[in-house]
Amino acid sequence: MNRRQFLSIGGGLLILTACRNSEKDFFEKKEYEFPIQLDSNRAIGHLVHSAVSMPVSEIIKTETLVVGGGIAGLSAACSLASNDFMICELGADIGGTSGAITINKSLYTQGAHYDLAYPTNFGNEGLELLEKLNIISFSSINNQWEFIEKQHLIPKQKEEACYINGEMKPTILPKSELRKNMFSLFEVYDNEFPLPTTLIDAKWNHLDKITFFDYLNKYLPITSDFIEAIDYQLLDDYGGTSKQISALAGIHYYKCRPYEEDEKRHVELFSPLEGNYYFIQKMMKKIDAKNLFCNHLVFGLQQQKDTWLVDVLDTKNMTKKSIIAKNVIYAGQKNALKYVHPKSYPTFSDVSYTPWVVINFELDDIILENTKWQNDFMSPDPSFLGFVDSKVQNATKSRVLTVYYCFPDVHHYVVQKFEETHKSIVHDALKKIGLYYGKDVSKHVKKAYVKLLGHAMPLPKPGYMTKTRELVTNNLAFAGVDTGRLPLLFDAMDSGIQATKNIIY
Ligand SMILES: Cc1cc2nc3c(=O)[nH]c(=O)nc-3n(C[C@H](O)[C@H](O)[C@H](O)COP(=O)(O)OP(=O)(O)OC[C@H]3O[C@@H](n4cnc5c(N)ncnc54)[C@H](O)[C@@H]3O)c2cc1C
């Protein structure tokens, strides 16, 4: 058991203990006056037990059923030629891990919060969809794809600052000889690691057999400080450390786009207030609202000759529906296939997921010095990944800090514990924000919104990205980042596009 796993076992309580000894306490644990709103989908899954014996109240026929209203499911729906489809999403709203929450009549991210501009070697189908959605356009002057709504770009000087064990630093990975050597080592991969990841040439498959740590350790005289910084970055985007993820995933992280040390090739950073829910909303503009069914949990798939018979629970009205569909695109998390369609589960049984907790703090007009878009935080508690400040995204109505925690894949039940102990993680987050700014911000909080994401992010460990998976069988196609892809918007989108192609041809 490594230190990261150990720290998380107590579901937040140990995190507090671990930090108490090493960091200055700004305030004692106390009862807050502000309300805390908790959002967890876990209980919905448990409704299935009662649904199994319920009579069917409605039979619906459709050509294509899309399971899941995240980026992958909606991209699939946007790519369908016929309008004869329905999307079932178990949540009360669409978005999945690219979801948002309404605070004071504005939307704020409650998950994925940014994307970067797309180089010309990225897959055409994904670029075409983004163009069709009016999100990007090609600039022939600059010879690159650019975001259309420039107001959502984060200015370079406001991008990030980092609190590293008590000191403020401009970047996580400091400029050093070692950093230079790492990028020299990676030169051989120039233009070789695009998105979607399915475009990576098979000649690099051997990099999926070892961990990123073993790869770096083989070629560089790495130091513990350097690895700590690399691990922080990888946790922030992939949910795992260099010892957990493959060299293929690790190199992709640094080679997918020009990395920030190359000032001349600065990559646009796009982060609207609502985060990647922006993309969800753009997709919904292309989808008829009558095709979308929120609060609809798909819990059984059965093949009957050349159609699919699907059990669905309407969780709002507690009624059971039966959907008869020619095609099914399954873009929900694959761990649930154990129950939904056990025959397909072995294709994904190797996938492990990291659980995340996202907390939005609505603040009053507090003045905060040194605030940046992304406020990274490195400390003895590796679960806390820092926070994003809406002020830098030009929020006009409310000031919101969005805090991110990621826990190890082996302890996904950690987030379940927060259903009872969420005050502890709210306290922990405020304490760390206090350390970042050097002052207690808790008295400026108007409300806290805690979102628990159980099986949130697939971990790209060795073997995950190159495993051969049967992604279509008898008009049942699988989409989602957990089909062997990296947990990134472009890969999620492409997985939906490909699933649609797979069932049509
Ligand atoms: C906290 C966090 C931050 C992230 N930040 C970024 C970021 O900044 N940029 C980035 O590119 N990526 C980010 N990611 C990765 C992000 O997950 C992907 O970019 C993408 O949103 C994944 O989309 P998806 O459709 O594959 O999966 P999901 O978003 O997980 O969508 C799956 C959907 O299926 C639904 N569902 C599941 N089972 C059923 C069922 N049985 N019946 C009906 N519905 C069902 C779920 O409720 C969910 O809405 C982040 C991930 C997390 C967890």
XYZ file of C-alpha atoms and ligand atoms in Angstrom, residues 41 66-74 88-91 93-99 110-115 236-237 276 280 296-299 330-334 336 340 354 356-358 404-405 453 455-458 479-482 486-490 492-493 495, ligand 1:
118
model
C -25.983 9.537 -7.802
C -28.197 6.078 -26.489
C -27.369 5.224 -22.874
C -25.708 8.141 -21.054
C -25.888 11.905 -21.617
C -22.190 12.723 -21.190
C -19.889 14.014 -23.943
C -19.648 10.537 -25.542
C -23.410 9.861 -25.597
C -24.289 13.311 -26.948
C -31.541 7.951 -21.491
C -29.533 9.694 -18.779
C -29.798 8.561 -15.171
C -29.001 11.985 -13.731
C -29.345 16.757 -15.861
C -27.026 15.844 -18.708
C -23.248 16.286 -18.764
C -21.919 13.400 -16.654
C -18.364 14.308 -15.609
C -18.705 17.439 -17.781
C -21.714 18.603 -15.761
C -19.078 20.708 -11.547
C -16.502 18.532 -13.322
C -14.395 18.951 -16.470
C -13.473 22.608 -16.737
C -11.250 23.187 -19.756
C -9.887 22.169 -23.087
C -4.787 16.398 -12.035
C -5.678 15.157 -15.537
C -17.016 21.614 -20.508
C -22.734 19.745 -23.789
C -33.975 7.451 -16.808
C -31.762 4.630 -15.592
C -31.054 1.808 -18.033
C -30.693 -1.386 -16.030
C -23.911 2.340 -24.512
C -22.009 5.422 -23.279
C -22.498 4.907 -19.528
C -19.725 3.714 -17.198
C -18.797 0.131 -18.048
C -22.262 -1.304 -14.333
C -26.900 -4.262 -17.192
C -10.684 6.900 -9.777
C -13.425 12.431 -7.544
C -15.078 15.018 -5.348
C -15.836 18.494 -6.702
C -10.998 19.199 -6.961
C -10.130 16.044 -4.988
C -18.350 11.213 -8.432
C -16.586 5.844 -10.905
C -15.491 9.103 -12.455
C -12.292 8.627 -14.431
C -10.767 5.508 -16.038
C -18.655 4.676 -26.341
C -17.076 6.689 -23.527
C -13.572 7.459 -22.309
C -13.567 4.127 -20.471
C -7.646 8.831 -22.199
C -10.036 10.808 -19.971
C -10.151 13.801 -22.316
C -12.941 15.610 -24.121
C -11.639 14.900 -27.631
C -14.852 11.065 -25.378
C -16.258 12.868 -28.404
C -15.686 7.481 -29.044
C -13.580 15.839 -11.875
C -13.228 15.637 -13.329
C -12.647 16.685 -14.055
C -12.336 16.499 -15.404
N -11.786 17.550 -16.078
C -11.572 17.439 -17.412
C -11.162 18.580 -18.177
O -10.997 19.671 -17.617
N -10.999 18.422 -19.514
C -11.208 17.224 -20.151
O -11.044 17.127 -21.379
N -11.623 16.142 -19.447
C -11.814 16.225 -18.118
N -12.273 15.143 -17.410
C -12.506 13.900 -18.141
C -13.955 13.788 -18.590
O -14.440 12.706 -17.880
C -14.107 13.572 -20.084
O -13.572 14.676 -20.786
C -15.550 13.370 -20.583
O -16.416 14.336 -20.062
C -16.082 11.958 -20.299
O -17.307 11.791 -20.982
P -18.051 10.400 -21.118
O -19.292 10.666 -21.884
O -17.103 9.381 -21.634
O -18.384 9.922 -19.632
P -19.285 10.538 -18.480
O -19.102 11.997 -18.409
O -18.960 9.726 -17.269
O -20.779 10.251 -18.931
C -21.444 9.028 -18.720
C -22.917 9.333 -18.505
O -23.662 8.124 -18.511
C -24.648 8.174 -17.504
N -25.015 6.789 -17.172
C -24.204 5.840 -16.656
N -24.860 4.676 -16.512
C -26.122 4.905 -16.958
C -27.279 4.070 -17.048
N -27.249 2.788 -16.685
N -28.440 4.627 -17.527
C -28.474 5.924 -17.926
N -27.395 6.741 -17.845
C -26.235 6.242 -17.379
C -23.963 8.921 -16.373
O -24.877 9.457 -15.449
C -23.195 9.987 -17.146
O -23.955 11.149 -17.348
C -12.594 15.274 -16.052
C -13.157 14.211 -15.315
C -13.474 14.398 -13.968
C -14.063 13.270 -13.198
